[in-house]
PDB file of C-alpha atoms in Angstrom:
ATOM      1  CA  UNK A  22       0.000   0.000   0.000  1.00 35.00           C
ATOM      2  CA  UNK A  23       1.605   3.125  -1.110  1.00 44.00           C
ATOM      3  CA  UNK A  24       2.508   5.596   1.691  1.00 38.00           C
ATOM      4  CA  UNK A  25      -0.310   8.189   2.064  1.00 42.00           C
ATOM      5  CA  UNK A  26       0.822  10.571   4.810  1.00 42.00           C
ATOM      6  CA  UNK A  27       1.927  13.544   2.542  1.00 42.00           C
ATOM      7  CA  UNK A  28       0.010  16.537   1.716  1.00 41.00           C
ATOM      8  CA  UNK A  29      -0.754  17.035  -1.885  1.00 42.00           C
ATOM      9  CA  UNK A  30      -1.241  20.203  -3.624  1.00 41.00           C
ATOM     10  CA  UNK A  31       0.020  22.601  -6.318  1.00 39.00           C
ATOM     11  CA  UNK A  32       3.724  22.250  -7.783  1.00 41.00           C
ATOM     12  CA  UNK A  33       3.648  26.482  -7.371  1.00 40.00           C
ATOM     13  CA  UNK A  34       3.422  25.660  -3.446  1.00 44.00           C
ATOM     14  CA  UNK A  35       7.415  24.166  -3.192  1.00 57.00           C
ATOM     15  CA  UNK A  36       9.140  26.230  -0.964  1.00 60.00           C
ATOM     16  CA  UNK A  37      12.984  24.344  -1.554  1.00 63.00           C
ATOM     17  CA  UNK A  38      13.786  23.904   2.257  1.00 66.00           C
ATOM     18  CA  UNK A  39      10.897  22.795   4.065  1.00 76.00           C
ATOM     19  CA  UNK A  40       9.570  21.542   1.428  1.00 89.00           C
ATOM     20  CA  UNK A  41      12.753  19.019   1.068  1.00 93.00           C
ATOM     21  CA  UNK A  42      12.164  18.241   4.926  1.00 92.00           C
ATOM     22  CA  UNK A  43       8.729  16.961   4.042  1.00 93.00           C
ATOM     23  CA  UNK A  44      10.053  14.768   1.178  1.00 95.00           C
ATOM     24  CA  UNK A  45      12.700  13.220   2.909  1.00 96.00           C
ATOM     25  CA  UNK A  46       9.963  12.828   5.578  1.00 95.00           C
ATOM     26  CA  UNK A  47       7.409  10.835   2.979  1.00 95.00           C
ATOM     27  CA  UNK A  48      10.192   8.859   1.778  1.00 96.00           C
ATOM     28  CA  UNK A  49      11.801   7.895   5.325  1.00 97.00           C
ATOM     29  CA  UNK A  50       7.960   6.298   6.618  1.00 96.00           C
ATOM     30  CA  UNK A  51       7.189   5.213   3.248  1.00 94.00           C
ATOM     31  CA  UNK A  52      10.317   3.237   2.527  1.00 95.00           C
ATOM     32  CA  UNK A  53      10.662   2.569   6.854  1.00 96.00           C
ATOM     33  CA  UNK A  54      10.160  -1.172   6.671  1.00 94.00           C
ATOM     34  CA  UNK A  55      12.507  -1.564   3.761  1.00 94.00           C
ATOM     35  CA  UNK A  56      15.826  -3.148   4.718  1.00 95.00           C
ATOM     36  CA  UNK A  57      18.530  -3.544   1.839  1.00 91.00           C
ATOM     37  CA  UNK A  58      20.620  -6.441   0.720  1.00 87.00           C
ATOM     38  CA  UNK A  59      22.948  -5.701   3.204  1.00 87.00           C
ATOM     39  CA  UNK A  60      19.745  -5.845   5.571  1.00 90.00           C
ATOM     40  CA  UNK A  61      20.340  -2.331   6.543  1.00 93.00           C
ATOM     41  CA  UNK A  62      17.546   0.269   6.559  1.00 96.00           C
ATOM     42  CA  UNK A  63      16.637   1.105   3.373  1.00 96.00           C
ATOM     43  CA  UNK A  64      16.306   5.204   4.679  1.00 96.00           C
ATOM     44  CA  UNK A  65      19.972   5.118   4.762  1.00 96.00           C
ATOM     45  CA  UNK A  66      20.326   4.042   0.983  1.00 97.00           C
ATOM     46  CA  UNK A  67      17.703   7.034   0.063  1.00 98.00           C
ATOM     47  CA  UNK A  68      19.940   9.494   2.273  1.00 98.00           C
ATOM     48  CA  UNK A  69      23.286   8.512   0.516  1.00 98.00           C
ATOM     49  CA  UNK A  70      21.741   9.244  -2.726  1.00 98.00           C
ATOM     50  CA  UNK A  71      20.229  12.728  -1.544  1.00 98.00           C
ATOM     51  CA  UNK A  72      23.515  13.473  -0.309  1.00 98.00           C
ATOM     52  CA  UNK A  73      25.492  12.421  -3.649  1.00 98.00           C
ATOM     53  CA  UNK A  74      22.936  14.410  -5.462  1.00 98.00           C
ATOM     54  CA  UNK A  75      24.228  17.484  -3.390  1.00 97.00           C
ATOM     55  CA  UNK A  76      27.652  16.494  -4.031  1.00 97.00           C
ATOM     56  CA  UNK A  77      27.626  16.745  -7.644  1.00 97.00           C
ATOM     57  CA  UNK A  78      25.742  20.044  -7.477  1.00 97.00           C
ATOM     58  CA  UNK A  79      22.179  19.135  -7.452  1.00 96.00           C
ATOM     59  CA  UNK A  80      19.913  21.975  -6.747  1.00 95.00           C
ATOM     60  CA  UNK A  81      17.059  20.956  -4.184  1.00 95.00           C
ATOM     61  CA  UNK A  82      14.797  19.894  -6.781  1.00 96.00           C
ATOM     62  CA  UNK A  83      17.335  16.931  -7.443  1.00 97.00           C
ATOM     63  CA  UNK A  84      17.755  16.230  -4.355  1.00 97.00           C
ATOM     64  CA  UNK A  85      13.973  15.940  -3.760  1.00 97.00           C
ATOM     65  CA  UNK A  86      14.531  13.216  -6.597  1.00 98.00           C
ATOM     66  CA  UNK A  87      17.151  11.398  -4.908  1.00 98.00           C
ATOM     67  CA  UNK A  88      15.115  11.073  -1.995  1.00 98.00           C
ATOM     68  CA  UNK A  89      11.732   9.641  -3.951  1.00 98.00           C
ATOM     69  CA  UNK A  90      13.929   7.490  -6.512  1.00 98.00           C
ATOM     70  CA  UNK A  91      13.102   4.564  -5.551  1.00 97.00           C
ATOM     71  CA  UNK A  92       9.036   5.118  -4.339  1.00 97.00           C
ATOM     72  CA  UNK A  93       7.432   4.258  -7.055  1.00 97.00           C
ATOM     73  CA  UNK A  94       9.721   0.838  -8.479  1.00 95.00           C
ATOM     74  CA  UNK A  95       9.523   0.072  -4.372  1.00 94.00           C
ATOM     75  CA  UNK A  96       5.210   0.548  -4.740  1.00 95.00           C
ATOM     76  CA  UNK A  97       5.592   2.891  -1.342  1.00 94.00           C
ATOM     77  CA  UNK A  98       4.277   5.548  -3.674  1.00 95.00           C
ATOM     78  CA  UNK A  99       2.336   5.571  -6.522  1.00 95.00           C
ATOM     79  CA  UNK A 100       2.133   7.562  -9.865  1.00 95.00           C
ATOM     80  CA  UNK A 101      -1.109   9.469  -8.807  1.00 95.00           C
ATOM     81  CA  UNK A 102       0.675  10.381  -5.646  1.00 94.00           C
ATOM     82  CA  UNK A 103       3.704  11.460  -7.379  1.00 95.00           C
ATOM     83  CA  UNK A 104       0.930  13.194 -10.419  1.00 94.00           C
ATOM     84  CA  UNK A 105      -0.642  15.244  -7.333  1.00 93.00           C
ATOM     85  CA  UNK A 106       2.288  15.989  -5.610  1.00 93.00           C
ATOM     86  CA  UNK A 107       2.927  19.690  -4.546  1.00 91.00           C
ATOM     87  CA  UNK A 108       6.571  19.221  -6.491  1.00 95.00           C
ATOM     88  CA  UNK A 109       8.384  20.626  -9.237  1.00 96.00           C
ATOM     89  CA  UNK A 110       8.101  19.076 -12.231  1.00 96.00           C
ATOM     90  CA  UNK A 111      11.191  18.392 -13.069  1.00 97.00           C
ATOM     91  CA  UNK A 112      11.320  16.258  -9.696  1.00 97.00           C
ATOM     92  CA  UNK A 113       8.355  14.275 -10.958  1.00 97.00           C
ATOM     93  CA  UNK A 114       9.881  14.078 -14.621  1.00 98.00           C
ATOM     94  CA  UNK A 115      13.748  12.326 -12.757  1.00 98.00           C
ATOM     95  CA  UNK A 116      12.089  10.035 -10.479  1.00 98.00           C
ATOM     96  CA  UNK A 117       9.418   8.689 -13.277  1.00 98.00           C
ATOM     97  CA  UNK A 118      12.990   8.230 -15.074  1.00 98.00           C
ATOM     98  CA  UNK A 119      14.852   6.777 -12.898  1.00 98.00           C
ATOM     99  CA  UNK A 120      12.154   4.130 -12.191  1.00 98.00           C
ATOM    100  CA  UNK A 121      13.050   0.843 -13.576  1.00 96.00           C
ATOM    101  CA  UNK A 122       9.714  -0.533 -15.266  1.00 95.00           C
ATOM    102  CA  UNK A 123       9.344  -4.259 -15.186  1.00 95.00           C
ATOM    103  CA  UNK A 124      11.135  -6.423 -18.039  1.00 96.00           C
ATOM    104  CA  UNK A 125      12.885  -3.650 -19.306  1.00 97.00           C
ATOM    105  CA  UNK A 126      15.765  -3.364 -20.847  1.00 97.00           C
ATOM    106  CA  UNK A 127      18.986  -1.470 -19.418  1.00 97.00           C
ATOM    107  CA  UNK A 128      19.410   0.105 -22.700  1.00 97.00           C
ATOM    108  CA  UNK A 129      16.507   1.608 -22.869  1.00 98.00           C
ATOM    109  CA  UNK A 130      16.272   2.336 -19.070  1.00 98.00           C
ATOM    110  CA  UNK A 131      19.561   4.138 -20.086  1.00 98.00           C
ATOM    111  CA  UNK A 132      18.087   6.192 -22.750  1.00 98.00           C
ATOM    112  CA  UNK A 133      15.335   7.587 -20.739  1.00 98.00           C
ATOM    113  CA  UNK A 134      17.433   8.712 -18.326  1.00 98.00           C
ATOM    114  CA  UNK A 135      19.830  10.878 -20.328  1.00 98.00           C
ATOM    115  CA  UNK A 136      16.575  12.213 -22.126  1.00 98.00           C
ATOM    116  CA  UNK A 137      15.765  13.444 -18.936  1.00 98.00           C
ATOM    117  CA  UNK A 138      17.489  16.345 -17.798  1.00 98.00           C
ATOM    118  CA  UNK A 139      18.438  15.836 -14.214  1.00 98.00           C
ATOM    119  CA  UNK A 140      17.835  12.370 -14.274  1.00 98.00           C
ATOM    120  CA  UNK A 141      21.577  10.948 -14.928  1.00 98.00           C
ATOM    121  CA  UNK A 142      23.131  12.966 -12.365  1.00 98.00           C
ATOM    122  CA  UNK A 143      20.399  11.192  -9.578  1.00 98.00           C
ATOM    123  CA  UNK A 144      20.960   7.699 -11.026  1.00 98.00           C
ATOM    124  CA  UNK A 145      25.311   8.757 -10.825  1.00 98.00           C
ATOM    125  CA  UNK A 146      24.353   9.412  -6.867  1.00 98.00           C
ATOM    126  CA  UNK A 147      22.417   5.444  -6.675  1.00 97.00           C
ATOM    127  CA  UNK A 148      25.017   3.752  -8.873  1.00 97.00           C
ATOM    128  CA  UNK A 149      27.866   5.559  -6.740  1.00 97.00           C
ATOM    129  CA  UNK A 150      26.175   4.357  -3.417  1.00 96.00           C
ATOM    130  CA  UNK A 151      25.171   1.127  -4.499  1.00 95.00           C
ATOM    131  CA  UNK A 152      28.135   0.172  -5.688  1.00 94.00           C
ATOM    132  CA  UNK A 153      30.155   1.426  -2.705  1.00 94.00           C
ATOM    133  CA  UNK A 154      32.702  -1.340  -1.851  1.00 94.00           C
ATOM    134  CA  UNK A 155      31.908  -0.957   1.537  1.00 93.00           C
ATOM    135  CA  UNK A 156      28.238  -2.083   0.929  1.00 93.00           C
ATOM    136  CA  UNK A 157      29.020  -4.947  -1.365  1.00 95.00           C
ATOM    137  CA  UNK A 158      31.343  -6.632   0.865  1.00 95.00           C
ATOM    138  CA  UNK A 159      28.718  -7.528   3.422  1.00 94.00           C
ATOM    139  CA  UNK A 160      26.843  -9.608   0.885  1.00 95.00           C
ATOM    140  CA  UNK A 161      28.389 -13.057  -0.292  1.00 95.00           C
ATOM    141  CA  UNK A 162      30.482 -13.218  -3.407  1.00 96.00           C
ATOM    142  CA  UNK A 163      28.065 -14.272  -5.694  1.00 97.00           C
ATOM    143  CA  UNK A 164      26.076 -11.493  -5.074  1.00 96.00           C
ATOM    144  CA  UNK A 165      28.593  -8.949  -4.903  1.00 96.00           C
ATOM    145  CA  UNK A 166      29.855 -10.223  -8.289  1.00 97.00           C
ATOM    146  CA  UNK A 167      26.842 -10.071 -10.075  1.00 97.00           C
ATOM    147  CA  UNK A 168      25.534  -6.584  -8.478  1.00 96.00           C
ATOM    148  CA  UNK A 169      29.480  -5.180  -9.419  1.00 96.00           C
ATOM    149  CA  UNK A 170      28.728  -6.118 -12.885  1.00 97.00           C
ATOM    150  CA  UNK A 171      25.217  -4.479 -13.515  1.00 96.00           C
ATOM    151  CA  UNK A 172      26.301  -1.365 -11.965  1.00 97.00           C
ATOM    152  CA  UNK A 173      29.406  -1.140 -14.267  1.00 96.00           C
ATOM    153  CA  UNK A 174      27.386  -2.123 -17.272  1.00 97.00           C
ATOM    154  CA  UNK A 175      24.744   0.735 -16.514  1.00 98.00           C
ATOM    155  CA  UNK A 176      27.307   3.504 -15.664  1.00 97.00           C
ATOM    156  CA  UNK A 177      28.565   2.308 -18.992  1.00 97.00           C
ATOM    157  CA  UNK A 178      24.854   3.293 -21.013  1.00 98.00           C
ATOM    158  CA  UNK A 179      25.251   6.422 -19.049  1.00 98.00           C
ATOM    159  CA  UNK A 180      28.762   7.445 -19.904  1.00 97.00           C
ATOM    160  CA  UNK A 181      29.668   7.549 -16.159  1.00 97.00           C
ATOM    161  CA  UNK A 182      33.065   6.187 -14.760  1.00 91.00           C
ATOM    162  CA  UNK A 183      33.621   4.423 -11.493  1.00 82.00           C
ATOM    163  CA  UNK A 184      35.054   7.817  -9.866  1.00 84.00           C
ATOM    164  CA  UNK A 185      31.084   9.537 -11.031  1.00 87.00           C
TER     165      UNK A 185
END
């Protein structure tokens, strides 16, 4: 059941700041029985992307992104949430890109996310996190293997290196 605690309303009503709080807010209880691979809460995954958004010069918009960009591929949130959401559009526009839609391709997962402005430098943050060596040594090899490989093939679509 998607989360439904949020207050929806007019993309004119985002107010940067306090509006971020309240994102990072929705996606914290939405995402707060989560646990990763690693079987760590999920929340801290979402932070280390907002943060990496930051990092690489993401204005609040983005980082509202890296916070949601997993909501709706997890099902805590769903597209008429997201629709009715008192966010910029270009928040809505990265996180519909940077969901991964069942059976699809990395290719063309790759392609919508360039043709999205903003949405390569969010996905840069995940791939960056995700693929943190620190994180992928707590799982077992074959895992950590596997997960190594489809991170390096998708920074490839993306034109990112290791050090993005």
């Amino acid at each position: 059941m998607p989360y439904e605690g949020h207050r929806q309303g007019r993309a004119e009503a985002w107010e940067g700041g306090s509006a971020l709080a309240e994102v990072e807010a929705v996606a914290r209880a939405g995402h707060a029985a989560q646990r990763d691979k690693a079987g760590r809460p999920y929340a801290e995954h979402l932070q280390a992307v907002a943060e990496g958004v930051r990092a690489r010069g993401g204005a609040d918009d983005l980082v509202a992104a890296g916070w949601l960009h997993d909501a709706l591929e997890d099902g805590v949130l769903d597209e008429s949430w997201l629709e009715a959401a008192a966010l910029p559009q270009r928040t809505k526009d990265v996180v519909r890109a940077v969901t991964k839609r069942p059976g699809e391709a990395p290719e063309a997962y790759a392609r919508r996310i360039l043709a999205t402005p903003g949405a390569r430098l969010v996905k840069a943050a995940d791939l960056a996190h995700n693929a943190d060596p620190a994180r992928l040594a707590v799982l077992d090899e074959p895992t950590a293997r596997r997960l190594t490989a489809k991170y390096a093939a998708m920074r490839g679509y993306l034109g990112l290196t290791a050090e993005d």
